[in-house]
Structure formats: C-alpha cells, structure tokens
PDB file of C-alpha atoms in Angstrom:
ATOM      1  CA  MET A 201       0.000   0.000   0.000  1.00 95.00           C
ATOM      2  CA  GLY A 202       2.858   2.334   0.799  1.00 96.00           C
ATOM      3  CA  ARG A 203       4.249   1.870  -2.697  1.00 96.00           C
ATOM      4  CA  GLY A 204       0.885   2.752  -4.226  1.00 97.00           C
ATOM      5  CA  ILE A 205       0.686   5.867  -2.056  1.00 98.00           C
ATOM      6  CA  CYS A 206       4.191   6.885  -3.100  1.00 98.00           C
ATOM      7  CA  ALA A 207       3.300   6.378  -6.763  1.00 98.00           C
ATOM      8  CA  CYS A 208       0.356   8.747  -6.466  1.00 98.00           C
ATOM      9  CA  LEU A 209       2.375  11.356  -4.579  1.00 98.00           C
ATOM     10  CA  THR A 210       5.251  11.274  -7.071  1.00 98.00           C
ATOM     11  CA  ARG A 211       2.748  11.610  -9.904  1.00 98.00           C
ATOM     12  CA  GLU A 212       1.687  14.886  -8.305  1.00 97.00           C
ATOM     13  CA  GLY A 213       5.287  16.102  -8.041  1.00 97.00           C
ATOM     14  CA  ALA A 214       6.449  14.924  -4.621  1.00 98.00           C
ATOM     15  CA  ASP A 215       9.895  13.658  -3.733  1.00 98.00           C
ATOM     16  CA  VAL A 216       9.655  10.829  -1.210  1.00 98.00           C
ATOM     17  CA  VAL A 217      11.472   9.448   1.790  1.00 98.00           C
ATOM     18  CA  VAL A 218      10.518   5.808   2.282  1.00 98.00           C
ATOM     19  CA  SER A 219      11.058   4.358   5.748  1.00 98.00           C
ATOM     20  CA  ASP A 220      10.682   0.645   6.450  1.00 96.00           C
ATOM     21  CA  LEU A 221      12.104  -2.072   8.653  1.00 95.00           C
ATOM     22  CA  ASP A 222      13.074  -3.770   5.387  1.00 95.00           C
ATOM     23  CA  LEU A 223      15.579  -1.414   3.776  1.00 97.00           C
ATOM     24  CA  GLU A 224      15.640  -3.409   0.534  1.00 97.00           C
ATOM     25  CA  ARG A 225      11.895  -2.995   0.002  1.00 95.00           C
ATOM     26  CA  ALA A 226      12.117   0.674   0.935  1.00 97.00           C
ATOM     27  CA  GLY A 227      14.846   0.998  -1.686  1.00 98.00           C
ATOM     28  CA  GLU A 228      12.619  -0.562  -4.340  1.00 97.00           C
ATOM     29  CA  THR A 229       9.898   2.003  -3.639  1.00 97.00           C
ATOM     30  CA  ALA A 230      12.399   4.870  -3.627  1.00 98.00           C
ATOM     31  CA  ALA A 231      13.759   3.606  -6.954  1.00 98.00           C
ATOM     32  CA  ALA A 232      10.235   3.602  -8.394  1.00 97.00           C
ATOM     33  CA  ALA A 233       9.940   7.276  -7.434  1.00 97.00           C
ATOM     34  CA  GLU A 234      13.156   8.029  -9.293  1.00 97.00           C
ATOM     35  CA  GLN A 235      11.918   6.134 -12.333  1.00 97.00           C
ATOM     36  CA  ALA A 236       8.888   8.435 -12.230  1.00 96.00           C
ATOM     37  CA  GLY A 237      11.180  11.450 -12.419  1.00 97.00           C
ATOM     38  CA  ARG A 238      11.255  12.397  -8.738  1.00 98.00           C
ATOM     39  CA  SER A 239      13.838  11.950  -5.991  1.00 98.00           C
ATOM     40  CA  GLY A 240      13.581   8.997  -3.620  1.00 98.00           C
ATOM     41  CA  LEU A 241      15.441   8.239  -0.412  1.00 98.00           C
ATOM     42  CA  ALA A 242      15.221   4.904   1.418  1.00 98.00           C
ATOM     43  CA  VAL A 243      15.736   4.899   5.183  1.00 98.00           C
ATOM     44  CA  GLN A 244      15.644   1.950   7.546  1.00 97.00           C
ATOM     45  CA  GLY A 245      13.467   2.730  10.528  1.00 96.00           C
ATOM     46  CA  ASP A 246      11.234   1.196  13.167  1.00 97.00           C
ATOM     47  CA  VAL A 247       8.131   3.273  13.892  1.00 97.00           C
ATOM     48  CA  THR A 248       7.938   1.839  17.399  1.00 97.00           C
ATOM     49  CA  SER A 249      11.216   3.617  18.200  1.00 98.00           C
ATOM     50  CA  GLU A 250      10.982   7.328  18.970  1.00 98.00           C
ATOM     51  CA  ASP A 251      14.668   7.691  18.139  1.00 98.00           C
ATOM     52  CA  ASP A 252      14.188   6.071  14.737  1.00 98.00           C
ATOM     53  CA  CYS A 253      11.238   8.333  13.917  1.00 98.00           C
ATOM     54  CA  GLY A 254      13.290  11.388  14.800  1.00 98.00           C
ATOM     55  CA  ALA A 255      16.151  10.095  12.659  1.00 98.00           C
ATOM     56  CA  VAL A 256      13.839   9.637   9.660  1.00 98.00           C
ATOM     57  CA  VAL A 257      12.723  13.267   9.896  1.00 98.00           C
ATOM     58  CA  ARG A 258      16.303  14.507  10.297  1.00 98.00           C
ATOM     59  CA  GLN A 259      17.431  12.540   7.246  1.00 98.00           C
ATOM     60  CA  ALA A 260      14.511  13.892   5.233  1.00 98.00           C
ATOM     61  CA  LEU A 261      15.416  17.453   6.231  1.00 98.00           C
ATOM     62  CA  ALA A 262      19.075  16.870   5.391  1.00 98.00           C
ATOM     63  CA  ALA A 263      18.155  15.524   1.954  1.00 97.00           C
ATOM     64  CA  PHE A 264      15.357  17.893   0.948  1.00 98.00           C
ATOM     65  CA  GLY A 265      15.407  20.844   3.353  1.00 98.00           C
ATOM     66  CA  GLN A 266      11.768  20.542   4.365  1.00 98.00           C
ATOM     67  CA  VAL A 267       9.006  18.035   5.069  1.00 98.00           C
ATOM     68  CA  ASP A 268       5.632  18.914   3.561  1.00 98.00           C
ATOM     69  CA  ILE A 269       3.764  15.617   3.948  1.00 98.00           C
ATOM     70  CA  VAL A 270       3.879  12.745   6.417  1.00 98.00           C
ATOM     71  CA  VAL A 271       1.962   9.524   5.726  1.00 98.00           C
ATOM     72  CA  ASN A 272       1.793   7.099   8.630  1.00 98.00           C
ATOM     73  CA  ASN A 273       1.190   3.842   6.803  1.00 97.00           C
ATOM     74  CA  ALA A 274       2.837   1.120   8.920  1.00 95.00           C
ATOM     75  CA  GLY A 275       0.335  -1.474  10.142  1.00 94.00           C
ATOM     76  CA  HIS A 276       0.377  -4.685  12.172  1.00 93.00           C
ATOM     77  CA  PHE A 277      -2.310  -7.159  13.251  1.00 92.00           C
ATOM     78  CA  GLY A 278      -0.166  -9.799  14.948  1.00 89.00           C
ATOM     79  CA  SER A 279       0.567 -13.444  14.305  1.00 88.00           C
ATOM     80  CA  LYS A 280      -2.829 -15.000  14.969  1.00 90.00           C
ATOM     81  CA  LEU A 281      -6.571 -14.461  15.025  1.00 91.00           C
ATOM     82  CA  SER A 282      -7.992 -13.673  18.459  1.00 89.00           C
ATOM     83  CA  ALA A 283     -11.598 -14.748  18.763  1.00 89.00           C
ATOM     84  CA  PRO A 284     -12.901 -14.687  21.361  1.00 92.00           C
ATOM     85  CA  PHE A 285     -11.015 -11.675  22.684  1.00 94.00           C
ATOM     86  CA  THR A 286     -10.031 -13.650  25.789  1.00 95.00           C
ATOM     87  CA  THR A 287      -7.443 -15.492  23.698  1.00 93.00           C
ATOM     88  CA  LEU A 288      -5.485 -12.232  23.392  1.00 93.00           C
ATOM     89  CA  THR A 289      -2.325 -11.905  25.419  1.00 95.00           C
ATOM     90  CA  GLY A 290      -0.834  -8.710  26.752  1.00 96.00           C
ATOM     91  CA  GLU A 291       1.957  -9.125  24.219  1.00 95.00           C
ATOM     92  CA  ASP A 292      -0.582  -9.321  21.353  1.00 94.00           C
ATOM     93  CA  TRP A 293      -2.184  -6.107  22.564  1.00 95.00           C
ATOM     94  CA  ASP A 294       1.116  -4.284  23.003  1.00 97.00           C
ATOM     95  CA  GLU A 295       2.386  -5.258  19.539  1.00 96.00           C
ATOM     96  CA  ASN A 296      -0.713  -3.788  17.907  1.00 96.00           C
ATOM     97  CA  TYR A 297      -0.635  -0.615  19.962  1.00 97.00           C
ATOM     98  CA  GLU A 298       3.095  -0.076  19.414  1.00 98.00           C
ATOM     99  CA  VAL A 299       2.876  -0.103  15.618  1.00 98.00           C
ATOM    100  CA  ASN A 300      -0.626   1.229  14.950  1.00 98.00           C
ATOM    101  CA  VAL A 301      -0.846   4.008  17.543  1.00 98.00           C
ATOM    102  CA  LYS A 302       2.492   4.768  19.138  1.00 98.00           C
ATOM    103  CA  GLY A 303       4.273   4.748  15.762  1.00 98.00           C
ATOM    104  CA  PRO A 304       2.073   7.491  14.254  1.00 98.00           C
ATOM    105  CA  PHE A 305       2.343   9.418  17.525  1.00 98.00           C
ATOM    106  CA  PHE A 306       6.138   9.302  17.357  1.00 98.00           C
ATOM    107  CA  MET A 307       6.181  10.425  13.711  1.00 98.00           C
ATOM    108  CA  CYS A 308       3.716  13.260  14.313  1.00 98.00           C
ATOM    109  CA  LYS A 309       5.775  14.374  17.301  1.00 98.00           C
ATOM    110  CA  ALA A 310       9.024  14.194  15.332  1.00 98.00           C
ATOM    111  CA  VAL A 311       7.767  16.460  12.543  1.00 98.00           C
ATOM    112  CA  ALA A 312       5.532  18.804  14.566  1.00 98.00           C
ATOM    113  CA  ASP A 313       8.076  21.510  15.428  1.00 98.00           C
ATOM    114  CA  HIS A 314       9.255  21.741  11.817  1.00 98.00           C
ATOM    115  CA  MET A 315       5.718  22.059  10.457  1.00 98.00           C
ATOM    116  CA  MET A 316       4.717  24.533  13.179  1.00 98.00           C
ATOM    117  CA  GLU A 317       7.738  26.692  12.429  1.00 98.00           C
ATOM    118  CA  ARG A 318       6.938  26.705   8.709  1.00 98.00           C
ATOM    119  CA  ARG A 319       3.214  27.058   9.411  1.00 98.00           C
ATOM    120  CA  SER A 320       2.577  24.442   6.769  1.00 98.00           C
ATOM    121  CA  GLY A 321       2.158  20.694   6.524  1.00 98.00           C
ATOM    122  CA  LYS A 322      -0.075  17.737   5.815  1.00 98.00           C
ATOM    123  CA  ILE A 323      -0.260  14.575   7.926  1.00 99.00           C
ATOM    124  CA  VAL A 324      -2.263  11.567   6.772  1.00 99.00           C
ATOM    125  CA  ASN A 325      -2.721   8.582   9.080  1.00 98.00           C
ATOM    126  CA  ILE A 326      -3.704   5.268   7.517  1.00 98.00           C
ATOM    127  CA  SER A 327      -6.311   3.629   9.734  1.00 98.00           C
ATOM    128  CA  SER A 328      -8.595   0.776   8.623  1.00 97.00           C
ATOM    129  CA  ILE A 329     -12.230  -0.160   8.182  1.00 96.00           C
ATOM    130  CA  SER A 330     -11.561  -2.463  11.129  1.00 95.00           C
ATOM    131  CA  ALA A 331     -11.841   0.679  13.251  1.00 96.00           C
ATOM    132  CA  LYS A 332     -15.521   0.853  12.280  1.00 93.00           C
ATOM    133  CA  ARG A 333     -16.481  -2.759  11.526  1.00 92.00           C
ATOM    134  CA  ASP A 334     -15.156  -4.219  14.812  1.00 92.00           C
ATOM    135  CA  PRO A 335     -13.953  -7.616  13.510  1.00 93.00           C
ATOM    136  CA  VAL A 336     -14.141 -10.059  16.402  1.00 93.00           C
ATOM    137  CA  PHE A 337     -11.104 -11.958  15.109  1.00 93.00           C
ATOM    138  CA  LEU A 338      -8.839  -8.870  15.308  1.00 95.00           C
ATOM    139  CA  PRO A 339      -9.843  -7.080  18.528  1.00 96.00           C
ATOM    140  CA  ALA A 340      -6.469  -5.524  19.312  1.00 96.00           C
ATOM    141  CA  TYR A 341      -6.002  -4.329  15.733  1.00 96.00           C
ATOM    142  CA  ALA A 342      -9.503  -2.854  15.597  1.00 96.00           C
ATOM    143  CA  ALA A 343      -9.051  -1.079  18.917  1.00 97.00           C
ATOM    144  CA  ALA A 344      -5.675   0.324  17.883  1.00 98.00           C
ATOM    145  CA  LYS A 345      -6.923   1.573  14.513  1.00 98.00           C
ATOM    146  CA  ASN A 346      -9.847   3.240  16.293  1.00 98.00           C
ATOM    147  CA  ALA A 347      -7.427   4.861  18.727  1.00 98.00           C
ATOM    148  CA  LEU A 348      -5.546   6.213  15.715  1.00 98.00           C
ATOM    149  CA  LEU A 349      -8.691   8.058  14.644  1.00 98.00           C
ATOM    150  CA  ASN A 350      -8.842   9.729  18.042  1.00 98.00           C
ATOM    151  CA  LEU A 351      -5.144  10.622  17.832  1.00 98.00           C
ATOM    152  CA  THR A 352      -5.785  12.114  14.391  1.00 98.00           C
ATOM    153  CA  ARG A 353      -8.423  14.473  15.784  1.00 98.00           C
ATOM    154  CA  VAL A 354      -6.295  15.496  18.768  1.00 98.00           C
ATOM    155  CA  VAL A 355      -3.247  16.263  16.621  1.00 98.00           C
ATOM    156  CA  ALA A 356      -5.468  18.118  14.127  1.00 98.00           C
ATOM    157  CA  LYS A 357      -6.680  20.372  16.958  1.00 98.00           C
ATOM    158  CA  ASP A 358      -3.151  20.953  18.255  1.00 98.00           C
ATOM    159  CA  LEU A 359      -1.609  21.754  14.872  1.00 98.00           C
ATOM    160  CA  GLY A 360      -4.551  23.482  13.218  1.00 98.00           C
ATOM    161  CA  PRO A 361      -3.528  26.950  14.477  1.00 98.00           C
ATOM    162  CA  TYR A 362      -0.227  26.435  12.633  1.00 98.00           C
ATOM    163  CA  ASN A 363      -1.919  25.690   9.295  1.00 98.00           C
ATOM    164  CA  VAL A 364      -1.187  21.962   9.484  1.00 98.00           C
ATOM    165  CA  ASN A 365      -3.890  19.576   8.274  1.00 99.00           C
ATOM    166  CA  VAL A 366      -4.203  16.142   9.881  1.00 99.00           C
ATOM    167  CA  ASN A 367      -6.568  13.506   8.514  1.00 99.00           C
ATOM    168  CA  ALA A 368      -7.085   9.756   8.462  1.00 98.00           C
ATOM    169  CA  VAL A 369      -7.830   7.377   5.603  1.00 98.00           C
ATOM    170  CA  LEU A 370      -9.656   4.098   6.224  1.00 98.00           C
ATOM    171  CA  PRO A 371      -8.772   1.599   3.471  1.00 98.00           C
ATOM    172  CA  GLY A 372     -11.116  -1.259   2.771  1.00 96.00           C
ATOM    173  CA  LEU A 373     -10.080  -4.551   1.157  1.00 96.00           C
ATOM    174  CA  VAL A 374      -6.667  -4.193  -0.500  1.00 96.00           C
ATOM    175  CA  TRP A 375      -4.716  -7.328  -1.484  1.00 96.00           C
ATOM    176  CA  THR A 376      -1.368  -6.665   0.168  1.00 93.00           C
ATOM    177  CA  PRO A 377       1.135  -8.758   2.187  1.00 91.00           C
ATOM    178  CA  PHE A 378      -1.098  -7.957   5.176  1.00 91.00           C
ATOM    179  CA  TRP A 379      -3.998  -9.859   3.566  1.00 93.00           C
ATOM    180  CA  GLU A 380      -1.707 -12.547   2.214  1.00 94.00           C
ATOM    181  CA  ARG A 381      -1.059 -13.422   5.876  1.00 93.00           C
ATOM    182  CA  LEU A 382      -4.592 -12.857   7.132  1.00 94.00           C
ATOM    183  CA  ALA A 383      -6.607 -14.688   4.450  1.00 94.00           C
ATOM    184  CA  PRO A 384      -5.134 -18.165   5.124  1.00 93.00           C
ATOM    185  CA  MET A 385      -5.945 -17.737   8.814  1.00 93.00           C
ATOM    186  CA  LEU A 386      -9.548 -16.893   7.969  1.00 93.00           C
ATOM    187  CA  ALA A 387      -9.766 -19.849   5.562  1.00 92.00           C
ATOM    188  CA  ALA A 388      -8.557 -22.189   8.301  1.00 92.00           C
ATOM    189  CA  GLN A 389     -11.440 -21.096  10.516  1.00 88.00           C
ATOM    190  CA  ASP A 390     -13.874 -22.914   8.223  1.00 87.00           C
ATOM    191  CA  PRO A 391     -12.328 -26.335   7.432  1.00 88.00           C
ATOM    192  CA  ASP A 392     -15.641 -27.666   6.077  1.00 88.00           C
ATOM    193  CA  ASN A 393     -15.527 -25.057   3.316  1.00 87.00           C
ATOM    194  CA  PRO A 394     -11.988 -25.270   1.888  1.00 88.00           C
ATOM    195  CA  ARG A 395     -11.005 -22.221  -0.158  1.00 90.00           C
ATOM    196  CA  GLU A 396      -7.865 -20.611  -1.449  1.00 94.00           C
ATOM    197  CA  PRO A 397      -6.824 -17.513   0.551  1.00 92.00           C
ATOM    198  CA  ARG A 398      -7.468 -15.180  -2.377  1.00 95.00           C
ATOM    199  CA  ALA A 399     -10.982 -16.603  -2.707  1.00 95.00           C
ATOM    200  CA  VAL A 400     -11.645 -15.719   0.934  1.00 94.00           C
ATOM    201  CA  PHE A 401     -10.459 -12.182   0.290  1.00 95.00           C
ATOM    202  CA  ASP A 402     -12.537 -11.844  -2.890  1.00 96.00           C
ATOM    203  CA  GLU A 403     -15.643 -13.118  -1.108  1.00 95.00           C
ATOM    204  CA  ILE A 404     -15.320 -10.478   1.603  1.00 94.00           C
ATOM    205  CA  ALA A 405     -14.497  -7.724  -0.895  1.00 95.00           C
ATOM    206  CA  GLY A 406     -17.468  -8.786  -3.015  1.00 95.00           C
ATOM    207  CA  SER A 407     -19.824  -8.051  -0.128  1.00 94.00           C
ATOM    208  CA  ALA A 408     -19.099  -4.318  -0.465  1.00 95.00           C
ATOM    209  CA  VAL A 409     -21.705  -2.046  -2.044  1.00 96.00           C
ATOM    210  CA  LEU A 410     -19.544  -1.707  -5.157  1.00 97.00           C
ATOM    211  CA  GLY A 411     -18.773  -5.416  -5.137  1.00 96.00           C
ATOM    212  CA  ARG A 412     -15.047  -5.148  -5.675  1.00 96.00           C
ATOM    213  CA  PRO A 413     -11.748  -4.775  -3.775  1.00 97.00           C
ATOM    214  CA  GLN A 414      -9.688  -1.636  -3.635  1.00 97.00           C
ATOM    215  CA  THR A 415      -6.160  -1.013  -4.916  1.00 97.00           C
ATOM    216  CA  PRO A 416      -3.184   0.692  -3.278  1.00 97.00           C
ATOM    217  CA  GLU A 417      -3.615   3.492  -5.804  1.00 98.00           C
ATOM    218  CA  ASP A 418      -7.239   4.011  -4.697  1.00 98.00           C
ATOM    219  CA  VAL A 419      -5.854   4.788  -1.258  1.00 98.00           C
ATOM    220  CA  GLY A 420      -2.959   6.792  -2.705  1.00 98.00           C
ATOM    221  CA  ASN A 421      -5.272   9.002  -4.736  1.00 98.00           C
ATOM    222  CA  LEU A 422      -7.095  10.085  -1.580  1.00 98.00           C
ATOM    223  CA  VAL A 423      -3.810  10.649   0.251  1.00 98.00           C
ATOM    224  CA  ALA A 424      -2.594  12.829  -2.628  1.00 98.00           C
ATOM    225  CA  PHE A 425      -5.801  14.848  -2.497  1.00 98.00           C
ATOM    226  CA  LEU A 426      -5.552  15.339   1.274  1.00 98.00           C
ATOM    227  CA  ALA A 427      -1.953  16.473   0.808  1.00 98.00           C
ATOM    228  CA  SER A 428      -2.964  19.023  -1.825  1.00 98.00           C
ATOM    229  CA  GLU A 429      -3.990  22.663  -1.581  1.00 97.00           C
ATOM    230  CA  GLU A 430      -7.482  21.667  -2.707  1.00 98.00           C
ATOM    231  CA  ALA A 431      -7.918  19.995   0.712  1.00 98.00           C
ATOM    232  CA  ARG A 432      -6.662  22.971   2.733  1.00 98.00           C
ATOM    233  CA  ASN A 433      -9.925  23.228   4.683  1.00 98.00           C
ATOM    234  CA  ILE A 434     -10.215  19.536   5.496  1.00 98.00           C
ATOM    235  CA  THR A 435      -8.764  18.446   8.830  1.00 98.00           C
ATOM    236  CA  GLY A 436      -9.556  16.023  11.630  1.00 98.00           C
ATOM    237  CA  GLN A 437     -11.523  13.802   9.261  1.00 98.00           C
ATOM    238  CA  ALA A 438     -11.685  10.032   8.770  1.00 98.00           C
ATOM    239  CA  ILE A 439     -12.445   9.170   5.148  1.00 98.00           C
ATOM    240  CA  HIS A 440     -13.206   5.681   3.840  1.00 98.00           C
ATOM    241  CA  VAL A 441     -11.858   4.157   0.634  1.00 98.00           C
ATOM    242  CA  ASP A 442     -13.702   0.867   0.957  1.00 97.00           C
ATOM    243  CA  GLY A 443     -16.203   0.382  -1.840  1.00 97.00           C
ATOM    244  CA  GLY A 444     -18.968   0.970   0.702  1.00 96.00           C
ATOM    245  CA  ILE A 445     -18.240  -2.116   2.817  1.00 94.00           C
ATOM    246  CA  ALA A 446     -18.324  -0.170   6.088  1.00 91.00           C
ATOM    247  CA  MET A 447     -22.000   0.547   5.446  1.00 86.00           C
ATOM    248  CA  GLY A 448     -22.783  -3.143   5.627  1.00 67.00           C
TER     249      GLY A 448
END
C-alpha cells in the first residue's frame, strides 16, 4: 500500500522518503519514485522507536530541506486471530498498539516543530475499516486503529492553528502482504468449506456495495488529495476508501 501511495504522490510532483524495517523494500519504492522522475530516499526505521522516527525526519530534512507531507502507513495485526477476545495476550495487545498508535504518535511528534515553524504541513494517518467494523477476530487491531482516529483528531486540533492539516484514511479490502497473511488464517477457521486464501479475500471484498476490492492506488489518490492545496480546509476527518463495505 505504501508503494501505491508513493506512486500517487510522485505523480503529483512529490519527492519521497521511504522508511521501512526492510531497507531493501524501501529501496525498491524509492527507486520507483526516481523512475517516475522524482527523488527517492530509502531509510531503515522502526516506527515503534521514537529515536528512529526522529532520525527519519532529520534525514529527510538533510536531503530535501523541508518536510511537507507525512503519511503514517505502517500497520500490524499480529501473528494470529484472536476470537474470542479472551485469547489475546498482553503481548498481542502491546504489539498492535506499538505499531498502529504509538508509531504514528512518534512520527507526528518528530515532525511537529518543523511544520509549526513553517506554518505548513499535511499529515495523513492510515487507519482501517476495522476501526468501524469491529472484527471479532482482530480485537487488538480494531481497537488500535480506532485509537488512531482519536489521535488524528487530537493532533489536528493541536496543529490546526499552525496551518497543518491532519486527517485519516480508512482503506477497505486491499490485497497486500497484510492480507496474504490474514486470508489463510480466515480460511482455516472454516475447514468444512476449503477455499484458497485469495478466494476468501474476494468473497469479503465482493460483499461491499460496489462489489469489488480496492487497490493501493485508490488509497494513494485520496492521500494525494488530502496532501494538496485543494484539501486545505479539510482536517480532523476520517475518510473511507472501501467500496462501501463499512456501510454493511
């Protein structure tokens, strides 16, 4: 999803700094930005580390002189399904909170002074329809992604007087490595109805109002809009890109 977001931002003229635990994959996305005619910088970083988040911002400033847009896209649901919720461990809960809430907090904190000083900036947090659909098999993930919506509103209020917009995007069903891990787990929950993981995904995506899954670029197009001047009066909002599935 991050690569699709970067593609849409570079299309609109952005240079990108790509931070990931996996430096090789970050480098592939940065290279794609350069192939599109923009500059790309790959940085290894762990969003659960406040020091790493600060280092990412410092490296971005050293390379480009300013940071106009921050997209908090890292996401984590854990290593197992957790239904009922009593099967959750404290470690499961902490892992979800660390990546999905504390990570965006650290990144927002790291860039806040710079954006406040410039009186300009756009922050987009990537939440999830799980924040609204309350999937019983991912309670910690759903709770964390809902907490991210609250954090979005709080940061929007804090930074609004400095002309910084802060919004959240709630993607729907996007076939990514996240779903490549999740779909087999869901398939295993129904052994009497054997299906390939992609078939499980397509069945869920097909239940949306529009009857189809979303793409990384669908999410990226909204991020690019929220990062644009056309969205200068939109802040503190949570916007779905989900084919209408959250209405179900």
